[in-house]
JSON list of C-alpha atoms in Angstrom, two decimals:
[
{"chain": "C", "resi": 1, "resn": "LEU", "atom": "CA", "xyz": [-0.11, 0.00, -0.01]},
{"chain": "C", "resi": 2, "resn": "LEU", "atom": "CA", "xyz": [2.69, 2.60, 1.06]},
{"chain": "C", "resi": 3, "resn": "LEU", "atom": "CA", "xyz": [4.99, 1.76, -1.97]},
{"chain": "C", "resi": 4, "resn": "ALA", "atom": "CA", "xyz": [1.77, 2.13, -4.39]},
{"chain": "C", "resi": 5, "resn": "PHE", "atom": "CA", "xyz": [0.97, 5.28, -2.77]},
{"chain": "C", "resi": 6, "resn": "GLU", "atom": "CA", "xyz": [4.46, 6.73, -2.77]},
{"chain": "C", "resi": 7, "resn": "SER", "atom": "CA", "xyz": [4.57, 5.98, -6.67]},
{"chain": "C", "resi": 8, "resn": "ARG", "atom": "CA", "xyz": [1.34, 7.44, -7.36]},
{"chain": "C", "resi": 9, "resn": "MET", "atom": "CA", "xyz": [2.13, 10.77, -5.45]},
{"chain": "C", "resi": 10, "resn": "VAL", "atom": "CA", "xyz": [5.33, 11.23, -7.26]},
{"chain": "C", "resi": 11, "resn": "LYS", "atom": "CA", "xyz": [3.74, 10.73, -10.61]},
{"chain": "C", "resi": 12, "resn": "LEU", "atom": "CA", "xyz": [1.00, 13.43, -9.39]},
{"chain": "C", "resi": 13, "resn": "LEU", "atom": "CA", "xyz": [3.75, 15.89, -8.25]},
{"chain": "C", "resi": 14, "resn": "ASP", "atom": "CA", "xyz": [5.77, 15.34, -11.74]},
{"chain": "C", "resi": 15, "resn": "ALA", "atom": "CA", "xyz": [2.71, 15.87, -13.61]},
{"chain": "C", "resi": 16, "resn": "HIS", "atom": "CA", "xyz": [1.38, 19.06, -11.94]},
{"chain": "C", "resi": 17, "resn": "GLU", "atom": "CA", "xyz": [2.58, 22.28, -10.74]},
{"chain": "C", "resi": 18, "resn": "VAL", "atom": "CA", "xyz": [1.96, 21.75, -7.00]},
{"chain": "C", "resi": 19, "resn": "GLU", "atom": "CA", "xyz": [2.61, 24.71, -4.55]},
{"chain": "C", "resi": 20, "resn": "LEU", "atom": "CA", "xyz": [1.29, 23.16, -1.38]},
{"chain": "C", "resi": 21, "resn": "VAL", "atom": "CA", "xyz": [0.33, 19.62, -0.38]},
{"chain": "C", "resi": 22, "resn": "VAL", "atom": "CA", "xyz": [-2.84, 19.28, 1.79]},
{"chain": "C", "resi": 23, "resn": "LEU", "atom": "CA", "xyz": [-3.86, 16.30, 3.94]},
{"chain": "C", "resi": 24, "resn": "GLU", "atom": "CA", "xyz": [-6.41, 15.54, 6.62]},
{"chain": "C", "resi": 25, "resn": "LYS", "atom": "CA", "xyz": [-4.89, 14.63, 9.66]},
{"chain": "C", "resi": 26, "resn": "PRO", "atom": "CA", "xyz": [-5.10, 11.08, 10.81]},
{"chain": "C", "resi": 27, "resn": "ILE", "atom": "CA", "xyz": [-7.51, 10.41, 13.48]},
{"chain": "C", "resi": 28, "resn": "ARG", "atom": "CA", "xyz": [-6.33, 9.90, 16.92]},
{"chain": "C", "resi": 29, "resn": "PRO", "atom": "CA", "xyz": [-6.22, 6.26, 17.83]},
{"chain": "C", "resi": 30, "resn": "PHE", "atom": "CA", "xyz": [-9.28, 5.16, 20.02]},
{"chain": "C", "resi": 31, "resn": "ALA", "atom": "CA", "xyz": [-10.52, 1.95, 21.40]},
{"chain": "C", "resi": 32, "resn": "SER", "atom": "CA", "xyz": [-12.34, 0.91, 18.43]},
{"chain": "C", "resi": 33, "resn": "LEU", "atom": "CA", "xyz": [-10.14, 1.56, 15.81]},
{"chain": "C", "resi": 34, "resn": "HIS", "atom": "CA", "xyz": [-8.45, -1.43, 14.41]},
{"chain": "C", "resi": 35, "resn": "LEU", "atom": "CA", "xyz": [-4.65, -1.39, 14.62]},
{"chain": "C", "resi": 36, "resn": "GLU", "atom": "CA", "xyz": [-4.23, -2.16, 10.82]},
{"chain": "C", "resi": 37, "resn": "THR", "atom": "CA", "xyz": [-6.42, 0.83, 9.88]},
{"chain": "C", "resi": 38, "resn": "ALA", "atom": "CA", "xyz": [-4.28, 3.26, 12.22]},
{"chain": "C", "resi": 39, "resn": "ARG", "atom": "CA", "xyz": [-0.94, 1.80, 10.74]},
{"chain": "C", "resi": 40, "resn": "LYS", "atom": "CA", "xyz": [-2.42, 2.82, 7.35]},
{"chain": "C", "resi": 41, "resn": "LEU", "atom": "CA", "xyz": [-3.64, 5.97, 8.16]},
{"chain": "C", "resi": 42, "resn": "TYR", "atom": "CA", "xyz": [-0.26, 7.08, 9.78]},
{"chain": "C", "resi": 43, "resn": "GLY", "atom": "CA", "xyz": [1.78, 5.52, 7.23]},
{"chain": "C", "resi": 44, "resn": "LEU", "atom": "CA", "xyz": [-0.04, 7.54, 4.39]},
{"chain": "C", "resi": 45, "resn": "ALA", "atom": "CA", "xyz": [0.55, 10.59, 6.07]},
{"chain": "C", "resi": 46, "resn": "GLY", "atom": "CA", "xyz": [4.23, 9.72, 6.75]},
{"chain": "C", "resi": 47, "resn": "ILE", "atom": "CA", "xyz": [4.69, 9.09, 2.94]},
{"chain": "C", "resi": 48, "resn": "ILE", "atom": "CA", "xyz": [3.02, 12.46, 1.95]},
{"chain": "C", "resi": 49, "resn": "GLU", "atom": "CA", "xyz": [5.28, 14.36, 4.51]},
{"chain": "C", "resi": 50, "resn": "LEU", "atom": "CA", "xyz": [8.30, 12.34, 2.98]},
{"chain": "C", "resi": 51, "resn": "VAL", "atom": "CA", "xyz": [7.59, 13.00, -0.60]},
{"chain": "C", "resi": 52, "resn": "ALA", "atom": "CA", "xyz": [6.30, 16.36, -0.35]},
{"chain": "C", "resi": 53, "resn": "THR", "atom": "CA", "xyz": [9.63, 17.36, 1.53]},
{"chain": "C", "resi": 54, "resn": "ARG", "atom": "CA", "xyz": [11.70, 15.67, -1.27]},
{"chain": "C", "resi": 55, "resn": "TYR", "atom": "CA", "xyz": [10.10, 17.78, -3.75]},
{"chain": "C", "resi": 56, "resn": "GLY", "atom": "CA", "xyz": [10.41, 20.66, -1.46]},
{"chain": "C", "resi": 57, "resn": "LYS", "atom": "CA", "xyz": [6.62, 21.28, -1.30]},
{"chain": "C", "resi": 58, "resn": "PRO", "atom": "CA", "xyz": [5.32, 22.69, 2.02]},
{"chain": "C", "resi": 59, "resn": "VAL", "atom": "CA", "xyz": [2.78, 20.45, 3.64]},
{"chain": "C", "resi": 60, "resn": "ARG", "atom": "CA", "xyz": [-0.23, 21.47, 5.68]},
{"chain": "C", "resi": 61, "resn": "GLU", "atom": "CA", "xyz": [-2.20, 19.10, 8.00]},
{"chain": "C", "resi": 62, "resn": "VAL", "atom": "CA", "xyz": [-5.90, 20.18, 8.68]},
{"chain": "C", "resi": 63, "resn": "SER", "atom": "CA", "xyz": [-8.11, 18.53, 11.19]},
{"chain": "C", "resi": 64, "resn": "ASN", "atom": "CA", "xyz": [-11.55, 16.99, 10.41]},
{"chain": "C", "resi": 65, "resn": "THR", "atom": "CA", "xyz": [-12.88, 19.17, 13.08]},
{"chain": "C", "resi": 66, "resn": "GLU", "atom": "CA", "xyz": [-11.43, 22.22, 11.33]},
{"chain": "C", "resi": 67, "resn": "ALA", "atom": "CA", "xyz": [-12.86, 21.42, 8.08]},
{"chain": "C", "resi": 68, "resn": "LYS", "atom": "CA", "xyz": [-16.34, 20.53, 9.40]},
{"chain": "C", "resi": 69, "resn": "LYS", "atom": "CA", "xyz": [-16.18, 23.98, 11.38]},
{"chain": "C", "resi": 70, "resn": "LEU", "atom": "CA", "xyz": [-15.48, 26.11, 8.24]},
{"chain": "C", "resi": 71, "resn": "CYS", "atom": "CA", "xyz": [-17.52, 24.48, 5.74]},
{"chain": "C", "resi": 72, "resn": "TYR", "atom": "CA", "xyz": [-20.27, 22.81, 7.60]},
{"chain": "C", "resi": 73, "resn": "GLY", "atom": "CA", "xyz": [-20.97, 25.31, 10.51]},
{"chain": "C", "resi": 74, "resn": "ASN", "atom": "CA", "xyz": [-20.25, 22.68, 13.23]},
{"chain": "C", "resi": 75, "resn": "GLY", "atom": "CA", "xyz": [-16.85, 20.88, 14.20]},
{"chain": "C", "resi": 76, "resn": "GLY", "atom": "CA", "xyz": [-18.53, 18.54, 16.25]},
{"chain": "C", "resi": 77, "resn": "LEU", "atom": "CA", "xyz": [-20.96, 16.81, 13.56]},
{"chain": "C", "resi": 78, "resn": "LYS", "atom": "CA", "xyz": [-20.81, 13.24, 13.54]},
{"chain": "C", "resi": 79, "resn": "SER", "atom": "CA", "xyz": [-20.12, 11.29, 10.42]},
{"chain": "C", "resi": 80, "resn": "ALA", "atom": "CA", "xyz": [-23.59, 10.41, 9.44]},
{"chain": "C", "resi": 81, "resn": "GLU", "atom": "CA", "xyz": [-24.44, 14.27, 9.99]},
{"chain": "C", "resi": 82, "resn": "ALA", "atom": "CA", "xyz": [-21.56, 15.48, 8.01]},
{"chain": "C", "resi": 83, "resn": "LYS", "atom": "CA", "xyz": [-22.37, 13.22, 5.03]},
{"chain": "C", "resi": 84, "resn": "LYS", "atom": "CA", "xyz": [-25.87, 14.86, 4.75]},
{"chain": "C", "resi": 85, "resn": "VAL", "atom": "CA", "xyz": [-24.61, 18.30, 4.57]},
{"chain": "C", "resi": 86, "resn": "ALA", "atom": "CA", "xyz": [-21.19, 17.73, 2.90]},
{"chain": "C", "resi": 87, "resn": "MET", "atom": "CA", "xyz": [-22.26, 18.04, -0.75]},
{"chain": "C", "resi": 88, "resn": "PRO", "atom": "CA", "xyz": [-24.81, 20.74, -0.51]},
{"chain": "C", "resi": 89, "resn": "ARG", "atom": "CA", "xyz": [-22.47, 22.82, 1.61]},
{"chain": "C", "resi": 90, "resn": "ALA", "atom": "CA", "xyz": [-19.60, 22.34, -1.01]},
{"chain": "C", "resi": 91, "resn": "ARG", "atom": "CA", "xyz": [-21.97, 23.71, -3.77]},
{"chain": "C", "resi": 92, "resn": "LEU", "atom": "CA", "xyz": [-22.67, 26.90, -1.65]},
{"chain": "C", "resi": 93, "resn": "TRP", "atom": "CA", "xyz": [-18.88, 27.48, -1.88]},
{"chain": "C", "resi": 94, "resn": "GLY", "atom": "CA", "xyz": [-19.17, 27.02, -5.44]},
{"chain": "C", "resi": 95, "resn": "VAL", "atom": "CA", "xyz": [-17.75, 23.71, -6.17]},
{"chain": "C", "resi": 96, "resn": "GLU", "atom": "CA", "xyz": [-19.46, 20.58, -7.72]},
{"chain": "C", "resi": 97, "resn": "VAL", "atom": "CA", "xyz": [-18.67, 17.34, -6.05]},
{"chain": "C", "resi": 98, "resn": "GLU", "atom": "CA", "xyz": [-19.84, 13.88, -6.65]},
{"chain": "C", "resi": 99, "resn": "THR", "atom": "CA", "xyz": [-19.34, 12.39, -3.51]},
{"chain": "C", "resi": 100, "resn": "HIS", "atom": "CA", "xyz": [-19.45, 13.56, 0.29]},
{"chain": "C", "resi": 101, "resn": "ASP", "atom": "CA", "xyz": [-15.88, 12.28, 0.44]},
{"chain": "C", "resi": 102, "resn": "ALA", "atom": "CA", "xyz": [-14.86, 14.76, -2.50]},
{"chain": "C", "resi": 103, "resn": "ALA", "atom": "CA", "xyz": [-16.75, 17.54, -0.43]},
{"chain": "C", "resi": 104, "resn": "ASP", "atom": "CA", "xyz": [-14.76, 16.65, 2.85]},
{"chain": "C", "resi": 105, "resn": "ALA", "atom": "CA", "xyz": [-11.57, 16.96, 0.69]},
{"chain": "C", "resi": 106, "resn": "PHE", "atom": "CA", "xyz": [-12.46, 20.02, -0.63]},
{"chain": "C", "resi": 107, "resn": "ALA", "atom": "CA", "xyz": [-13.37, 21.47, 3.09]},
{"chain": "C", "resi": 108, "resn": "VAL", "atom": "CA", "xyz": [-9.99, 20.20, 4.14]},
{"chain": "C", "resi": 109, "resn": "TRP", "atom": "CA", "xyz": [-8.26, 22.15, 1.13]},
{"chain": "C", "resi": 110, "resn": "LEU", "atom": "CA", "xyz": [-10.27, 25.01, 1.88]},
{"chain": "C", "resi": 111, "resn": "VAL", "atom": "CA", "xyz": [-9.16, 25.45, 5.47]},
{"chain": "C", "resi": 112, "resn": "ALA", "atom": "CA", "xyz": [-5.44, 24.74, 4.29]},
{"chain": "C", "resi": 113, "resn": "VAL", "atom": "CA", "xyz": [-5.49, 27.64, 1.97]},
{"chain": "C", "resi": 114, "resn": "ARG", "atom": "CA", "xyz": [-7.39, 30.01, 4.13]},
{"chain": "C", "resi": 115, "resn": "ASN", "atom": "CA", "xyz": [-4.68, 29.66, 6.77]},
{"chain": "C", "resi": 116, "resn": "THR", "atom": "CA", "xyz": [-1.85, 29.96, 4.51]}
]
């Protein structure tokens, strides 16, 4: 997984003029979080920082709470609630998205560029 992700990220950085690399902070470990999932999330974050640093690109981590607060009006929304409002809120910001995951990614990016 990590090697494939690194390869894909390198290809993207080679193909595009990137000024800033943005990622959602991995969630904090909690009792019901499976260890394998936590390892993948933190490993992917590490690969992002590693590759971006090699390319001389700044990296900005944004918490899910920050993104929800700015774009959805409430940083404490539960996942099910956020999924209901994500796409309509992204459209209010003028962005057409096809999934709530894309809306969440937009929210993370928006927080990063507003705070840069």
